[in-house]
Amino acid sequence: MIKRSEIDLSIKAGNIVGLLYDAFLKQYKNPEDPHTLKSLKKLCVRLVFCLYAEDADIFGRRMLFHDYLSRFETWQMRIALITLFRVLDQRPQERDSYLMDDDPILASFPYVGGGLFTDVDVEIPSFTEEIRDLLLNKASADFDWSKISPTIFGAVFESTLNPETRRNKGMHYTSIENIHKVIDPLFLNDLNEELEKIKGLTVIRTREKKLRSFQEKLASLHFLDPAAGSGNFLTETYLCLRRLENQVLELLMKGQISMAFDTVSPIKVSISQFHALRSTTSLSRLLKRHCG
């Protein structure tokens, strides 16, 4: 169940993105150009991912994004950001072999798959002192992105970048309760009941066999949202399947899941099982992909 604090933090995060959006928009040479607006949305998605990643340990340590950018003067930050985005799209073996010698902080950023940083045509404008302060202080140092709810924030983020919604000064998201009114009777109740029956089996070998078969079933299911916005339904479905899978793993490994990760991850439910015919932002899916 989503807590009120998660809702409040997610909306606060959306407001921070709105401030960044407005500050960057003023810096573009052609602010009404469709390519400019498309670039601005992609830039905001990338920045939010970096802010979340440094707080959620996706980058390996907290404040890595902040510490990288804070070394540069304001007039240098545009090029520094372009360089970082290029490195994030490169696997370690594809990077400059001298990168670690030249810039150990930059070299410490991991490769980020999913295509988020692939597009080199994203236009990034020059920074101002206002943007520097917003990004390094308000958005990074003073806010913990790991505590937001990706399910809620996906919708809030979409509202933030939607011109019509911004004009109306409204942020809307489908509540978790309403999402479950759809997915529970559709498939989730049946899956929960099936797992409960397996838990009740008394023959250990039979129970373990059924648990493994149930995990394979979870990993074989595919979900399509034919009219996805921020992907809330898909994100919540993914989280629910992963919770079910975690129960399976706890039973199979008798609570010692951490030891399994020393070799090969036992997790089989994948983000690739979830599909959308329309999604204005893949942020929620990217966050879940990189935080497990």
Short mmCIF file of C-alpha atoms in Angstrom, two decimals:
data_model
loop_
_atom_site.label_atom_id
_atom_site.label_comp_id
_atom_site.label_asym_id
_atom_site.label_seq_id
_atom_site.Cartn_x
_atom_site.Cartn_y
_atom_site.Cartn_z
CA MET A 1 0.00 0.00 0.00
CA ILE A 2 1.33 3.43 -0.95
CA LYS A 3 1.92 5.71 2.02
CA ARG A 4 0.78 9.32 2.13
CA SER A 5 4.42 10.36 2.54
CA GLU A 6 5.32 8.66 -0.75
CA ILE A 7 2.53 10.54 -2.51
CA ASP A 8 3.67 13.86 -1.04
CA LEU A 9 7.32 13.20 -1.94
CA SER A 10 6.40 12.16 -5.48
CA ILE A 11 4.41 15.34 -6.01
CA LYS A 12 7.26 17.40 -4.52
CA ALA A 13 9.63 15.67 -6.95
CA GLY A 14 7.28 16.59 -9.79
CA ASN A 15 7.39 20.22 -8.70
CA ILE A 16 11.21 20.13 -8.73
CA VAL A 17 11.14 18.77 -12.28
CA GLY A 18 8.74 21.57 -13.20
CA LEU A 19 11.20 24.17 -11.95
CA LEU A 20 14.02 22.58 -13.94
CA TYR A 21 11.80 22.36 -17.00
CA ASP A 22 10.92 26.07 -16.85
CA ALA A 23 14.52 27.14 -16.17
CA PHE A 24 15.93 25.12 -19.07
CA LEU A 25 13.14 26.20 -21.44
CA LYS A 26 14.15 29.85 -21.02
CA GLN A 27 17.67 28.97 -22.20
CA TYR A 28 16.72 27.39 -25.53
CA LYS A 29 17.23 29.53 -28.63
CA ASN A 30 13.93 28.35 -30.17
CA PRO A 31 11.67 27.48 -27.22
CA GLU A 32 8.59 26.91 -29.40
CA ASP A 33 10.32 24.54 -31.80
CA PRO A 34 8.98 20.93 -31.62
CA HIS A 35 12.53 19.55 -31.58
CA THR A 36 13.35 21.82 -28.64
CA LEU A 37 10.36 20.62 -26.63
CA LYS A 38 11.13 17.00 -27.45
CA SER A 39 14.76 17.51 -26.39
CA LEU A 40 13.67 19.19 -23.16
CA LYS A 41 11.45 16.25 -22.21
CA LYS A 42 14.25 13.77 -22.88
CA LEU A 43 16.68 15.94 -20.92
CA CYS A 44 14.33 15.96 -17.93
CA VAL A 45 13.92 12.18 -18.10
CA ARG A 46 17.71 11.74 -18.13
CA LEU A 47 18.25 14.14 -15.25
CA VAL A 48 15.58 12.48 -13.11
CA PHE A 49 17.08 9.07 -13.77
CA CYS A 50 20.51 10.34 -12.68
CA LEU A 51 19.06 11.96 -9.56
CA TYR A 52 17.21 8.78 -8.63
CA ALA A 53 20.17 6.57 -9.49
CA GLU A 54 22.58 8.40 -7.18
CA ASP A 55 20.15 8.10 -4.26
CA ALA A 56 18.99 4.53 -4.92
CA ASP A 57 22.53 3.12 -5.19
CA ILE A 58 22.17 2.40 -8.91
CA PHE A 59 25.33 4.44 -9.53
CA GLY A 60 27.24 2.65 -6.78
CA ARG A 61 27.43 5.49 -4.28
CA ARG A 62 25.28 8.39 -3.17
CA MET A 63 25.88 11.90 -4.52
CA LEU A 64 27.98 10.64 -7.45
CA PHE A 65 26.00 12.68 -9.99
CA HIS A 66 26.14 15.74 -7.73
CA ASP A 67 29.88 15.36 -7.08
CA TYR A 68 30.63 14.96 -10.78
CA LEU A 69 28.78 18.11 -11.87
CA SER A 70 29.74 20.27 -8.88
CA ARG A 71 33.41 20.24 -9.99
CA PHE A 72 32.58 22.39 -13.01
CA GLU A 73 31.91 26.07 -13.35
CA THR A 74 28.44 27.01 -14.56
CA TRP A 75 29.61 27.70 -18.11
CA GLN A 76 31.23 24.26 -18.26
CA MET A 77 28.24 22.23 -17.04
CA ARG A 78 26.57 21.84 -20.42
CA ILE A 79 29.61 20.09 -21.92
CA ALA A 80 30.09 18.10 -18.71
CA LEU A 81 26.52 16.81 -18.95
CA ILE A 82 26.87 15.91 -22.63
CA THR A 83 30.07 14.00 -21.80
CA LEU A 84 28.38 12.15 -18.94
CA PHE A 85 25.42 11.11 -21.08
CA ARG A 86 27.79 9.73 -23.71
CA VAL A 87 29.71 7.71 -21.10
CA LEU A 88 26.49 6.34 -19.54
CA ASP A 89 25.58 4.91 -22.95
CA GLN A 90 28.93 3.10 -23.29
CA ARG A 91 29.77 -0.33 -21.93
CA PRO A 92 33.10 -0.40 -20.05
CA GLN A 93 34.88 -2.08 -22.97
CA GLU A 94 33.63 0.64 -25.33
CA ARG A 95 34.98 3.55 -23.30
CA ASP A 96 38.21 5.44 -23.81
CA SER A 97 40.95 3.32 -22.27
CA TYR A 98 42.43 6.47 -20.69
CA LEU A 99 39.17 7.61 -19.11
CA MET A 100 40.05 6.22 -15.67
CA ASP A 101 43.37 8.09 -15.73
CA ASP A 102 41.83 11.33 -16.95
CA ASP A 103 38.66 11.38 -14.84
CA PRO A 104 38.16 8.60 -12.24
CA ILE A 105 34.79 10.04 -11.15
CA LEU A 106 33.41 10.00 -14.68
CA ALA A 107 34.82 6.52 -15.27
CA SER A 108 33.07 5.20 -12.15
CA PHE A 109 29.60 5.70 -13.64
CA PRO A 110 28.09 2.37 -14.74
CA TYR A 111 26.70 1.58 -18.17
CA VAL A 112 22.96 2.28 -18.36
CA GLY A 113 21.08 0.13 -20.86
CA GLY A 114 17.60 0.65 -22.22
CA GLY A 115 18.48 3.34 -24.76
CA LEU A 116 17.85 6.28 -22.43
CA PHE A 117 21.17 7.94 -23.27
CA THR A 118 21.53 6.73 -26.86
CA ASP A 119 20.02 9.67 -28.74
CA VAL A 120 22.87 12.14 -29.43
CA ASP A 121 20.50 14.65 -31.06
CA VAL A 122 19.03 15.76 -27.74
CA GLU A 123 19.59 19.51 -27.58
CA ILE A 124 20.98 20.72 -24.24
CA PRO A 125 21.07 24.47 -23.62
CA SER A 126 23.61 26.46 -21.64
CA PHE A 127 23.38 26.45 -17.85
CA THR A 128 22.65 29.47 -15.66
CA GLU A 129 23.35 30.01 -11.97
CA GLU A 130 19.65 29.35 -11.37
CA ILE A 131 19.83 25.96 -13.12
CA ARG A 132 23.05 25.10 -11.31
CA ASP A 133 21.47 25.81 -7.93
CA LEU A 134 18.26 23.94 -8.79
CA LEU A 135 20.08 20.86 -10.00
CA LEU A 136 22.90 20.60 -7.46
CA ASN A 137 21.05 21.80 -4.37
CA LYS A 138 17.26 21.62 -4.58
CA ALA A 139 17.11 18.53 -6.82
CA SER A 140 20.19 16.67 -5.58
CA ALA A 141 21.66 17.59 -2.19
CA ASP A 142 18.37 18.58 -0.56
CA PHE A 143 16.10 15.80 -1.85
CA ASP A 144 16.14 11.99 -1.53
CA TRP A 145 14.75 10.50 -4.73
CA SER A 146 14.98 6.93 -3.44
CA LYS A 147 11.94 7.55 -1.23
CA ILE A 148 9.51 8.44 -4.02
CA SER A 149 7.08 5.91 -5.45
CA PRO A 150 7.97 5.14 -9.10
CA THR A 151 4.34 4.15 -9.68
CA ILE A 152 3.01 7.55 -8.61
CA PHE A 153 5.92 9.62 -9.86
CA GLY A 154 5.57 8.26 -13.39
CA ALA A 155 2.16 9.89 -13.66
CA VAL A 156 3.22 13.08 -11.86
CA PHE A 157 6.23 13.34 -14.16
CA GLU A 158 4.05 12.94 -17.24
CA SER A 159 1.78 15.70 -15.96
CA THR A 160 4.77 17.93 -15.35
CA LEU A 161 5.91 17.62 -18.97
CA ASN A 162 2.44 17.88 -20.49
CA PRO A 163 1.87 21.50 -21.65
CA GLU A 164 -1.92 21.31 -21.28
CA THR A 165 -1.70 19.91 -17.76
CA ARG A 166 0.90 22.51 -16.83
CA ARG A 167 -1.36 25.30 -18.06
CA ASN A 168 -4.13 23.96 -15.84
CA LYS A 169 -1.63 23.56 -12.97
CA GLY A 170 -2.84 20.04 -12.30
CA MET A 171 -1.01 16.80 -11.59
CA HIS A 172 -3.02 13.61 -11.81
CA TYR A 173 -2.28 9.94 -11.30
CA THR A 174 -4.32 6.77 -11.05
CA SER A 175 -4.38 5.67 -7.42
CA ILE A 176 -2.97 2.28 -6.46
CA GLU A 177 -6.40 1.35 -5.13
CA ASN A 178 -8.03 1.99 -8.52
CA ILE A 179 -5.29 0.10 -10.35
CA HIS A 180 -5.95 -2.93 -8.15
CA LYS A 181 -9.66 -2.74 -8.94
CA VAL A 182 -8.60 -3.74 -12.45
CA ILE A 183 -5.63 -6.06 -12.01
CA ASP A 184 -6.83 -7.97 -8.92
CA PRO A 185 -9.89 -9.64 -10.47
CA LEU A 186 -8.19 -9.87 -13.86
CA PHE A 187 -5.26 -12.05 -12.76
CA LEU A 188 -3.66 -11.11 -9.43
CA ASN A 189 -6.24 -12.75 -7.14
CA ASP A 190 -5.84 -16.05 -8.99
CA LEU A 191 -2.05 -15.90 -8.72
CA ASN A 192 -2.21 -15.17 -4.99
CA GLU A 193 -4.64 -18.03 -4.41
CA GLU A 194 -2.43 -20.41 -6.41
CA LEU A 195 0.62 -19.51 -4.32
CA GLU A 196 -1.30 -19.92 -1.06
CA LYS A 197 -2.36 -23.43 -2.10
CA ILE A 198 1.26 -24.32 -2.88
CA LYS A 199 2.35 -23.01 0.52
CA GLY A 200 -0.12 -25.38 2.14
CA LEU A 201 1.44 -28.51 0.64
CA THR A 202 3.04 -30.67 3.33
CA VAL A 203 5.34 -32.79 1.16
CA ILE A 204 8.53 -30.72 0.87
CA ARG A 205 9.67 -32.13 -2.48
CA THR A 206 6.25 -31.61 -4.03
CA ARG A 207 6.02 -28.07 -2.63
CA GLU A 208 9.44 -27.12 -3.99
CA LYS A 209 8.56 -28.53 -7.42
CA LYS A 210 5.31 -26.55 -7.46
CA LEU A 211 7.09 -23.39 -6.31
CA ARG A 212 9.62 -23.63 -9.14
CA SER A 213 6.83 -24.27 -11.62
CA PHE A 214 4.92 -21.25 -10.27
CA GLN A 215 8.00 -19.03 -10.63
CA GLU A 216 8.37 -20.16 -14.24
CA LYS A 217 4.72 -19.30 -14.77
CA LEU A 218 5.26 -15.79 -13.38
CA ALA A 219 8.22 -15.33 -15.73
CA SER A 220 6.18 -16.49 -18.74
CA LEU A 221 3.31 -14.04 -18.35
CA HIS A 222 3.15 -10.99 -20.63
CA PHE A 223 1.14 -7.86 -20.04
CA LEU A 224 0.01 -5.22 -22.53
CA ASP A 225 -1.44 -1.80 -21.74
CA PRO A 226 -2.96 -0.63 -25.04
CA ALA A 227 -3.38 2.97 -23.85
CA ALA A 228 -0.47 3.53 -21.47
CA GLY A 229 0.40 7.02 -20.30
CA SER A 230 3.15 6.93 -17.70
CA GLY A 231 2.89 3.14 -17.40
CA ASN A 232 1.35 3.05 -13.91
CA PHE A 233 -0.67 -0.11 -14.50
CA LEU A 234 2.37 -1.92 -15.87
CA THR A 235 4.64 -0.67 -13.10
CA GLU A 236 2.29 -1.78 -10.34
CA THR A 237 1.78 -5.14 -12.07
CA TYR A 238 5.54 -5.62 -12.26
CA LEU A 239 5.92 -4.81 -8.57
CA CYS A 240 3.15 -7.26 -7.63
CA LEU A 241 4.71 -10.08 -9.65
CA ARG A 242 8.09 -9.41 -8.11
CA ARG A 243 6.56 -9.56 -4.62
CA LEU A 244 5.05 -12.94 -5.47
CA GLU A 245 8.37 -14.12 -6.85
CA ASN A 246 10.16 -12.94 -3.69
CA GLN A 247 7.80 -15.09 -1.61
CA VAL A 248 8.67 -18.06 -3.80
CA LEU A 249 12.40 -17.45 -3.43
CA GLU A 250 12.15 -17.04 0.34
CA LEU A 251 10.39 -20.40 0.60
CA LEU A 252 12.84 -22.15 -1.72
CA MET A 253 15.93 -20.68 -0.06
CA LYS A 254 14.55 -20.59 3.47
CA GLY A 255 15.13 -16.84 3.81
CA GLN A 256 18.73 -16.92 2.58
CA ILE A 257 18.14 -15.14 -0.73
CA SER A 258 21.21 -12.92 -0.41
CA MET A 259 23.54 -15.91 -0.75
CA ALA A 260 22.08 -16.70 -4.17
CA PHE A 261 23.11 -13.34 -5.54
CA ASP A 262 26.77 -14.20 -4.95
CA THR A 263 26.60 -16.38 -8.07
CA VAL A 264 23.61 -16.08 -10.40
CA SER A 265 20.49 -14.07 -9.67
CA PRO A 266 17.49 -16.32 -9.04
CA ILE A 267 15.07 -13.63 -10.23
CA LYS A 268 13.24 -14.59 -13.40
CA VAL A 269 10.46 -12.02 -13.64
CA SER A 270 11.70 -9.46 -16.16
CA ILE A 271 10.72 -5.98 -17.26
CA SER A 272 10.65 -7.35 -20.82
CA GLN A 273 7.33 -9.04 -19.97
CA PHE A 274 5.56 -5.69 -19.92
CA HIS A 275 4.47 -3.85 -23.06
CA ALA A 276 2.74 -0.59 -23.95
CA LEU A 277 1.37 0.67 -27.24
CA ARG A 278 1.75 4.24 -26.07
CA SER A 279 3.92 5.57 -23.27
CA THR A 280 5.06 9.19 -23.15
CA THR A 281 7.79 8.38 -20.69
CA SER A 282 9.63 5.17 -19.95
CA LEU A 283 10.95 6.57 -16.68
CA SER A 284 9.02 4.22 -14.38
CA ARG A 285 10.11 1.18 -16.34
CA LEU A 286 13.73 2.32 -16.39
CA LEU A 287 13.79 2.89 -12.66
CA LYS A 288 12.40 -0.55 -11.97
CA ARG A 289 14.72 -2.11 -14.50
CA HIS A 290 17.79 -0.74 -12.79
CA CYS A 291 16.75 -1.15 -9.16
CA GLY A 292 15.46 -4.69 -9.44
#
